[in-house]
Backbone as a printed PyTorch tensor [residue, N CA C, xyz], in Angstrom:
tensor([[[ -7.0560, -41.7320,  18.7510],
         [ -6.2300, -42.5240,  19.6530],
         [ -5.3340, -41.5710,  20.4470]],

        [[ -5.1470, -41.8810,  21.7030],
         [ -4.2740, -41.0920,  22.5710],
         [ -2.8680, -41.6800,  22.5000]],

        [[ -1.8940, -40.8110,  22.3780],
         [ -0.4890, -41.2200,  22.3520],
         [  0.2110, -40.6410,  23.5710]],

        [[  1.0790, -41.4430,  24.1920],
         [  1.7830, -40.9800,  25.3870],
         [  3.2920, -41.1080,  25.2180]],

        [[  3.9710, -40.2090,  25.9050],
         [  5.4370, -40.2230,  25.9490],
         [  5.8260, -40.0560,  27.4090]],

        [[  6.5900, -40.9960,  27.9390],
         [  7.0960, -40.9070,  29.3070],
         [  8.5530, -40.4950,  29.2480]],

        [[  8.9530, -39.6090,  30.1680],
         [ 10.3220, -39.1060,  30.1390],
         [ 10.8490, -38.8720,  31.5490]],

        [[ 12.1280, -39.1340,  31.7310],
         [ 12.7860, -38.8530,  33.0110],
         [ 13.0470, -37.3580,  33.1590]],

        [[ 13.1210, -36.6510,  32.0330],
         [ 13.3690, -35.2090,  32.0540],
         [ 12.2720, -34.4820,  31.2890]],

        [[ 12.1450, -33.2180,  31.5770],
         [ 11.1330, -32.4050,  30.9150],
         [ 11.5090, -32.1800,  29.4490]],

        [[ 10.5340, -32.3430,  28.5700],
         [ 10.7360, -32.0780,  27.1460],
         [ 10.3850, -30.6110,  26.9170]],

        [[ 11.3880, -29.8170,  26.5720],
         [ 11.1700, -28.3770,  26.4140],
         [ 10.9750, -27.9660,  24.9620]],

        [[ 11.5750, -28.7150,  24.0510],
         [ 11.4050, -28.4180,  22.6340],
         [ 11.6790, -29.6720,  21.8150]],

        [[ 11.1950, -29.6480,  20.5870],
         [ 11.3930, -30.7730,  19.6810],
         [ 12.6610, -30.5350,  18.8720]],

        [[ 13.5020, -31.5430,  18.7970],
         [ 14.7280, -31.4660,  18.0030],
         [ 14.6020, -32.4050,  16.8080]],

        [[ 14.7200, -31.8640,  15.6120],
         [ 14.6850, -32.6810,  14.4070],
         [ 16.0470, -33.3400,  14.2210]],

        [[ 16.1000, -34.6690,  14.2170],
         [ 17.3930, -35.3430,  14.0430],
         [ 17.9680, -35.0960,  12.6470]],

        [[ 19.2780, -34.8590,  12.5960],
         [ 19.9320, -34.6380,  11.3020],
         [ 19.9970, -35.9310,  10.5020]],

        [[ 20.3560, -37.0260,  11.1590],
         [ 20.4470, -38.3310,  10.4940],
         [ 19.6110, -39.3390,  11.2810]],

        [[ 18.8460, -40.1230,  10.5570],
         [ 18.0420, -41.1730,  11.1790],
         [ 18.7670, -42.5120,  11.1570]],

        [[ 19.6990, -42.6650,  10.2140],
         [ 20.5400, -43.8520,  10.1720],
         [ 19.9750, -45.0280,   9.4050]],

        [[ 20.8130, -46.0580,   9.3310],
         [ 20.4370, -47.3460,   8.7390],
         [ 20.5040, -48.3400,   9.8830]],

        [[ 19.3670, -48.6110,  10.4670],
         [ 19.2730, -49.4580,  11.6520],
         [ 17.8530, -49.9890,  11.7840]],

        [[ 17.5690, -50.8230,  12.7840],
         [ 16.2080, -51.3420,  12.9320],
         [ 15.1610, -50.2490,  13.1810]],

        [[ 15.5060, -49.2560,  14.0140],
         [ 14.5930, -48.1450,  14.3150],
         [ 15.3010, -46.8310,  14.0120]],

        [[ 14.5300, -45.7950,  13.6680],
         [ 15.1700, -44.5090,  13.3880],
         [ 15.7960, -43.9090,  14.6490]],

        [[ 16.9620, -43.2900,  14.4860],
         [ 17.6940, -42.7110,  15.6150],
         [ 17.2460, -41.2730,  15.8780]],

        [[ 17.2180, -40.8990,  17.1480],
         [ 16.9880, -39.5160,  17.5350],
         [ 15.5630, -39.0260,  17.4370]],

        [[ 14.6120, -39.9340,  17.2830],
         [ 13.2120, -39.5240,  17.1400],
         [ 12.5290, -39.4710,  18.5060]],

        [[ 11.3830, -38.8120,  18.5450],
         [ 10.5700, -38.7660,  19.7560],
         [  9.5620, -39.9100,  19.6640]],

        [[  9.5960, -40.8000,  20.6630],
         [  8.7460, -41.9910,  20.6390],
         [  7.4770, -41.7840,  21.4480]],

        [[  6.3750, -42.2620,  20.8910],
         [  5.0760, -42.2420,  21.5530],
         [  4.5170, -43.6600,  21.5770]],

        [[  3.8680, -43.9970,  22.6730],
         [  3.1570, -45.2750,  22.7800],
         [  1.6810, -45.0360,  22.5000]],

        [[  1.0210, -46.0100,  21.9170],
         [ -0.4220, -45.9480,  21.7430],
         [ -1.0490, -46.1900,  23.1120]],

        [[ -1.8770, -45.2330,  23.5240],
         [ -2.5380, -45.3300,  24.8290],
         [ -1.5000, -45.5820,  25.9270]],

        [[ -1.6850, -46.6500,  26.7090],
         [ -0.7640, -46.9860,  27.8040],
         [  0.0850, -48.2120,  27.4790]],

        [[  0.3630, -48.4280,  26.1990],
         [  1.0850, -49.6310,  25.7650],
         [  2.4630, -49.7680,  26.4090]],

        [[  3.1790, -48.6670,  26.6060],
         [  4.5230, -48.7460,  27.1920],
         [  4.4510, -49.1780,  28.6540]],

        [[  3.5300, -48.5750,  29.4050],
         [  3.3620, -48.9750,  30.8140],
         [  2.9970, -50.4580,  30.9140]],

        [[  2.0710, -50.8760,  30.0880],
         [  1.6330, -52.2730,  30.0970],
         [  2.7900, -53.1990,  29.7480]],

        [[  3.5820, -52.8360,  28.7360],
         [  4.7230, -53.6620,  28.3390],
         [  5.7160, -53.7900,  29.4880]],

        [[  6.0010, -52.6980,  30.1630],
         [  6.9390, -52.7400,  31.2940],
         [  6.4130, -53.6710,  32.3810]],

        [[  5.1450, -53.5500,  32.7100],
         [  4.5600, -54.3980,  33.7540],
         [  4.5590, -55.8730,  33.3480]],

        [[  4.1700, -56.1510,  32.1040],
         [  4.0390, -57.5370,  31.6500],
         [  5.3580, -58.1850,  31.2460]],

        [[  6.1980, -57.4600,  30.5370],
         [  7.4280, -58.0390,  29.9950],
         [  8.6350, -57.8680,  30.9170]],

        [[  8.7860, -56.6820,  31.4790],
         [  9.9040, -56.4420,  32.3920],
         [  9.5750, -57.0390,  33.7570]],

        [[  8.2850, -56.9810,  34.1090],
         [  7.8370, -57.5590,  35.3750],
         [  8.2700, -56.7760,  36.6000]],

        [[  8.5700, -55.5000,  36.4030],
         [  9.0470, -54.6920,  37.5190],
         [  8.4770, -53.2840,  37.3930]],

        [[  7.3980, -53.0260,  38.1230],
         [  6.7730, -51.7120,  38.0700],
         [  7.6720, -50.6230,  38.6450]],

        [[  8.6660, -51.0040,  39.4320],
         [  9.6310, -50.0350,  39.9650],
         [ 10.3460, -49.3180,  38.8220]],

        [[ 10.4920, -50.0030,  37.7080],
         [ 11.1680, -49.4360,  36.5440],
         [ 10.4700, -48.1740,  36.0530]],

        [[  9.1550, -48.0980,  36.2750],
         [  8.3770, -46.9320,  35.8540],
         [  8.7260, -45.6790,  36.6530]],

        [[  9.3250, -45.8640,  37.8210],
         [  9.6400, -44.7130,  38.6790],
         [ 10.7080, -43.8040,  38.0930]],

        [[ 11.4260, -44.2780,  37.0830],
         [ 12.4300, -43.4240,  36.4370],
         [ 11.7880, -42.2750,  35.6700]],

        [[ 10.5280, -42.4380,  35.3080],
         [  9.8320, -41.4140,  34.5330],
         [  9.2280, -40.3710,  35.4580]],

        [[  9.5090, -39.1210,  35.1770],
         [  9.0270, -38.0030,  36.0010],
         [  7.9790, -37.1650,  35.2790]],

        [[  7.8800, -37.3510,  33.9610],
         [  6.9420, -36.5640,  33.1580],
         [  6.1670, -37.4770,  32.2150]],

        [[  4.8990, -37.1280,  32.0480],
         [  4.0570, -37.8360,  31.0880],
         [  3.4740, -36.8120,  30.1270]],

        [[  3.5840, -37.1100,  28.8530],
         [  3.0610, -36.2350,  27.8120],
         [  1.9860, -36.9730,  27.0320]],

        [[  0.9350, -36.2490,  26.7190],
         [ -0.1330, -36.7760,  25.8850],
         [ -0.1180, -35.9790,  24.5880]],

        [[ -0.2240, -36.6790,  23.4840],
         [ -0.1350, -36.0100,  22.1850],
         [ -1.2790, -36.4080,  21.2720]],

        [[ -1.6090, -35.4680,  20.4150],
         [ -2.4870, -35.7550,  19.2890],
         [ -1.5820, -35.6760,  18.0650]],

        [[ -1.6010, -36.7230,  17.2700],
         [ -0.7280, -36.7950,  16.1030],
         [ -1.5510, -36.8290,  14.8190]],

        [[ -1.0380, -36.2030,  13.7880],
         [ -1.7020, -36.2180,  12.4850],
         [ -1.3140, -37.4710,  11.7190]],

        [[ -2.2150, -38.4300,  11.6750],
         [ -1.9040, -39.7180,  11.0480],
         [ -1.5480, -39.5740,   9.5690]],

        [[ -2.0840, -38.5660,   8.9070],
         [ -1.7750, -38.3700,   7.4830],
         [ -0.3100, -37.9870,   7.2660]],

        [[  0.3600, -37.5390,   8.3120],
         [  1.7760, -37.1590,   8.2360],
         [  2.7020, -38.3420,   8.5190]],

        [[  2.1150, -39.4930,   8.8420],
         [  2.8980, -40.6580,   9.2610],
         [  2.8270, -41.7920,   8.2410]],

        [[  3.8810, -42.5770,   8.1920],
         [  3.8590, -43.8390,   7.4580],
         [  3.1850, -44.8250,   8.4050]],

        [[  2.0850, -45.4190,   7.9830],
         [  1.3280, -46.3140,   8.8540],
         [  1.5280, -47.7590,   8.3930]],

        [[  2.0250, -48.5900,   9.3120],
         [  2.2130, -50.0160,   9.0330],
         [  1.2660, -50.7990,   9.9390]],

        [[  0.2680, -51.4500,   9.3360],
         [ -0.6660, -52.2130,  10.1730],
         [ -0.9330, -53.6260,   9.6770]],

        [[ -0.5260, -53.9470,   8.4540],
         [ -0.7340, -55.2960,   7.9300],
         [  0.6030, -55.8720,   7.4620]],

        [[  0.6220, -57.1780,   7.2620],
         [  1.8370, -57.8070,   6.7370],
         [  2.2010, -57.1980,   5.3860]],

        [[  1.2100, -56.9680,   4.5500],
         [  1.4610, -56.3980,   3.2240],
         [  2.1080, -55.0140,   3.3420]],

        [[  1.6050, -54.1750,   4.2500],
         [  2.2040, -52.8430,   4.4670],
         [  3.6830, -52.9770,   4.8230]],

        [[  3.9640, -53.8800,   5.7370],
         [  5.3310, -54.0740,   6.2430],
         [  6.2360, -54.6160,   5.1390]],

        [[  5.7290, -55.5920,   4.4080],
         [  6.5010, -56.2010,   3.3180],
         [  6.8460, -55.1660,   2.2400]],

        [[  5.8740, -54.3630,   1.8470],
         [  6.1130, -53.3400,   0.8210],
         [  7.1010, -52.2850,   1.3170]],

        [[  6.9500, -51.8710,   2.5650],
         [  7.8640, -50.8940,   3.1640],
         [  9.2760, -51.4660,   3.2000]],

        [[  9.3930, -52.7100,   3.6100],
         [ 10.6930, -53.3750,   3.6850],
         [ 11.3520, -53.4750,   2.3080]],

        [[ 10.5800, -53.8840,   1.3080],
         [ 11.1110, -54.0250,  -0.0480],
         [ 11.6850, -52.7010,  -0.5510]],

        [[ 11.0020, -51.6260,  -0.2560],
         [ 11.4250, -50.3140,  -0.7510],
         [ 12.5900, -49.7110,   0.0420]],

        [[ 12.6220, -49.9390,   1.3630],
         [ 13.5680, -49.1970,   2.2050],
         [ 14.5600, -50.0420,   3.0020]],

        [[ 14.6290, -51.3390,   2.7230],
         [ 15.5630, -52.1820,   3.4740],
         [ 16.9810, -51.6400,   3.3540]],

        [[ 17.6780, -51.6290,   4.4840],
         [ 19.0450, -51.1190,   4.5100],
         [ 20.0880, -52.1740,   4.2070]],

        [[ 19.6610, -53.4420,   4.1230],
         [ 20.5930, -54.5270,   3.8110],
         [ 19.8270, -55.6940,   3.2120]],

        [[ 20.5420, -56.6190,   2.6320],
         [ 19.8880, -57.7330,   1.9370],
         [ 19.2670, -58.7580,   2.8730]],

        [[ 19.6020, -58.6990,   4.1560],
         [ 19.0390, -59.6550,   5.1110],
         [ 17.8050, -59.1210,   5.8360]],

        [[ 17.3340, -57.9390,   5.4800],
         [ 16.1480, -57.3250,   6.0890],
         [ 16.3220, -57.0510,   7.5760]],

        [[ 17.5440, -56.7500,   7.9890],
         [ 17.8040, -56.4570,   9.4000],
         [ 17.6050, -54.9880,   9.7360]],

        [[ 17.7470, -54.1370,   8.7390],
         [ 17.6900, -52.6980,   8.9840],
         [ 16.8460, -51.9960,   7.9230]],

        [[ 16.5510, -50.7310,   8.2220],
         [ 15.8480, -49.8530,   7.2860],
         [ 16.7190, -48.6220,   7.0790]],

        [[ 16.7460, -48.1140,   5.8710],
         [ 17.4600, -46.8750,   5.5860],
         [ 16.4980, -45.7170,   5.8760]],

        [[ 16.5110, -45.2640,   7.1220],
         [ 15.5480, -44.2650,   7.5880],
         [ 15.7530, -42.8950,   6.9450]],

        [[ 16.9760, -42.5560,   6.5880],
         [ 17.2050, -41.2820,   5.9020],
         [ 16.5350, -41.2900,   4.5270]],

        [[ 16.5970, -42.4290,   3.8470],
         [ 15.9060, -42.5740,   2.5630],
         [ 14.3920, -42.5210,   2.7440]],

        [[ 13.9020, -43.1420,   3.8170],
         [ 12.4650, -43.1130,   4.1090],
         [ 12.0020, -41.6630,   4.2260]],

        [[ 12.7100, -40.8900,   5.0390],
         [ 12.3200, -39.4850,   5.2480],
         [ 12.3540, -38.7100,   3.9250]],

        [[ 13.4340, -38.8830,   3.1770],
         [ 13.6190, -38.1330,   1.9290],
         [ 12.5770, -38.5010,   0.8730]],

        [[ 12.3390, -39.7960,   0.6980],
         [ 11.4750, -40.2400,  -0.4000],
         [  9.9850, -40.1770,  -0.0960]],

        [[  9.6120, -40.2580,   1.1770],
         [  8.1810, -40.2410,   1.5060],
         [  7.6770, -38.8520,   1.8780]],

        [[  8.5580, -38.0030,   2.3920],
         [  8.1270, -36.6920,   2.8690],
         [  7.2940, -36.7710,   4.1380]],

        [[  7.2380, -37.9450,   4.7390],
         [  6.4570, -38.1280,   5.9660],
         [  7.2610, -37.6920,   7.1880]],

        [[  6.5730, -37.5450,   8.3090],
         [  7.1690, -37.0100,   9.5360],
         [  7.4380, -38.0520,  10.6050]],

        [[  7.0930, -39.3120,  10.3320],
         [  7.3170, -40.3580,  11.3190],
         [  6.7870, -41.6970,  10.8580]],

        [[  6.9760, -42.6910,  11.7190],
         [  6.5440, -44.0650,  11.4550],
         [  5.5690, -44.5010,  12.5410]],

        [[  4.4490, -45.1060,  12.1320],
         [  3.4230, -45.5690,  13.0630],
         [  3.2720, -47.0740,  12.8660]],

        [[  3.7620, -47.8510,  13.8210],
         [  3.6100, -49.3080,  13.7900],
         [  2.3880, -49.6380,  14.6420]],

        [[  1.2510, -49.8440,  13.9540],
         [ -0.0190, -50.0710,  14.6530],
         [ -0.0970, -51.4520,  15.2830]],

        [[  0.4560, -52.4380,  14.5930],
         [  0.3580, -53.8090,  15.0900],
         [  1.7490, -54.4360,  15.1030]],

        [[  2.4270, -54.4180,  16.2550],
         [  3.7880, -54.9610,  16.3160],
         [  3.8490, -56.4770,  16.5080]],

        [[  2.7190, -57.1380,  16.4630],
         [  2.6750, -58.5720,  16.7860],
         [  2.2930, -59.4630,  15.6120]],

        [[  2.5680, -59.0390,  14.4000],
         [  2.2820, -59.8820,  13.2380],
         [  3.3980, -60.9200,  13.1590]],

        [[  3.0640, -62.1440,  13.5090],
         [  4.0590, -63.2020,  13.6900],
         [  4.9500, -63.3980,  12.4640]],

        [[  4.3520, -63.5260,  11.2950],
         [  5.1430, -63.7590,  10.0800],
         [  6.1070, -62.5960,   9.8240]],

        [[  5.6690, -61.3790,  10.0460],
         [  6.5450, -60.2120,   9.8460],
         [  7.6890, -60.2170,  10.8550]],

        [[  7.4110, -60.6470,  12.0730],
         [  8.4640, -60.7210,  13.0960],
         [  9.5110, -61.7680,  12.7030]],

        [[  9.0860, -62.8110,  12.0290],
         [ 10.0230, -63.8360,  11.5560],
         [ 10.8030, -63.3690,  10.3330]],

        [[ 10.1250, -62.6650,   9.4410],
         [ 10.7250, -62.3040,   8.1560],
         [ 11.6180, -61.0640,   8.1930]],

        [[ 11.3040, -60.1220,   9.0690],
         [ 12.0010, -58.8330,   9.0640],
         [ 12.5030, -58.5050,  10.4620]],

        [[ 13.8040, -58.6470,  10.6620],
         [ 14.3830, -58.4200,  11.9890],
         [ 14.1100, -57.0100,  12.5030]],

        [[ 14.1940, -56.0100,  11.6450],
         [ 13.9510, -54.6280,  12.0820],
         [ 12.5520, -54.4880,  12.6780]],

        [[ 11.5510, -55.1370,  12.0730],
         [ 10.1700, -55.0550,  12.5550],
         [ 10.0260, -55.7100,  13.9290]],

        [[ 10.7700, -56.7670,  14.1760],
         [ 10.6590, -57.4630,  15.4680],
         [ 11.1830, -56.6110,  16.6240]],

        [[ 11.8710, -55.5040,  16.3220],
         [ 12.3490, -54.6250,  17.3940],
         [ 11.2420, -53.7150,  17.9300]],

        [[ 10.1000, -53.6910,  17.2720],
         [  8.9570, -52.9110,  17.7570],
         [  8.1400, -53.7980,  18.6970]],

        [[  8.1910, -53.4920,  19.9770],
         [  7.5150, -54.3150,  20.9830],
         [  6.0670, -53.9150,  21.2190]],

        [[  5.7500, -52.6560,  20.9510],
         [  4.4110, -52.1460,  21.2450],
         [  3.9010, -51.3120,  20.0750]],

        [[  2.6060, -51.0560,  20.0720],
         [  2.0220, -50.0980,  19.1440],
         [  2.6730, -48.7550,  19.4530]],

        [[  3.3770, -48.1880,  18.4660],
         [  4.1380, -46.9710,  18.7560],
         [  4.3520, -46.1140,  17.5180]],

        [[  4.7290, -44.8650,  17.7910],
         [  5.0230, -43.8980,  16.7440],
         [  6.3720, -43.2650,  17.0450]],

        [[  7.2290, -43.2320,  16.0470],
         [  8.4880, -42.4950,  16.1390],
         [  8.3870, -41.2780,  15.2340]],

        [[  8.5320, -40.0740,  15.8160],
         [  8.3630, -38.8300,  15.0650],
         [  9.7150, -38.1670,  14.8450]],

        [[ 10.0430, -37.8600,  13.5830],
         [ 11.2960, -37.1620,  13.2830],
         [ 11.0640, -35.7270,  12.8200]],

        [[  9.8260, -35.3220,  12.6680],
         [  9.5090, -33.9350,  12.3230],
         [  8.2740, -33.5030,  13.1040]],

        [[  8.3230, -32.3060,  13.6540],
         [  7.2140, -31.8240,  14.4900],
         [  5.9330, -31.5990,  13.6930]],

        [[  5.9920, -31.6750,  12.3660],
         [  4.7860, -31.5290,  11.5370],
         [  3.6900, -32.5070,  11.9500]],

        [[  4.0790, -33.6510,  12.4660],
         [  3.1070, -34.6920,  12.8210],
         [  2.4240, -34.4310,  14.1630]],

        [[  2.9650, -33.5160,  14.9560],
         [  2.4460, -33.2840,  16.3060],
         [  1.4450, -32.1360,  16.2910]],

        [[  0.1730, -32.4660,  16.5420],
         [ -0.8790, -31.4410,  16.5850],
         [ -0.9560, -30.7970,  17.9600]],

        [[ -0.8090, -31.6120,  18.9900],
         [ -0.7820, -31.0800,  20.3600],
         [  0.1310, -31.9570,  21.2030]],

        [[  0.7010, -31.3410,  22.2390],
         [  1.6740, -32.0320,  23.0940],
         [  1.5670, -31.3930,  24.4760]],

        [[  0.9300, -32.1090,  25.4000],
         [  0.6630, -31.5620,  26.7320],
         [  1.3140, -32.4580,  27.7700]],

        [[  2.0740, -31.8460,  28.6630],
         [  2.7890, -32.6270,  29.6670],
         [  2.3850, -32.3070,  31.0830]],

        [[  2.7030, -33.2540,  31.9630],
         [  2.4910, -33.0460,  33.3970],
         [  3.5510, -33.8170,  34.1600]],

        [[  3.8690, -33.3290,  35.3350],
         [  4.8040, -34.0140,  36.2190],
         [  4.0510, -35.1570,  36.8880]],

        [[  4.6950, -36.3250,  36.9690],
         [  4.0200, -37.4790,  37.5900],
         [  4.7880, -37.9420,  38.8160]]])
């Protein structure tokens, strides 16, 4: 699968975030969309292709899936939530604990549209597209950019 990252500025190096936080999504990570999912979401959901003009660089990456926590089924999401929920209402995830206890380099939400999971876990409903958040460069096999 091809992963893309759109950016208003050139990405010159990867910065490993010191703290990922207790929130719906990990803080300070490098986000990748599956294929062209981000562009499609902007066109379909935002309804304004002009919004895409803010991006000046496009990066294509190959990621090592074995280095990522992969969530693709309701069961995957439920088990992940049970282990790493940051609060009793399932609104957040303790991402620092995730990094420490799993030894993984990022999170891969393959299917962000599982209806029951979107109802049950508020943090999961914040993922709008198939995406990967990387907090360690170990997961990045290649990263090639171009000006757009």
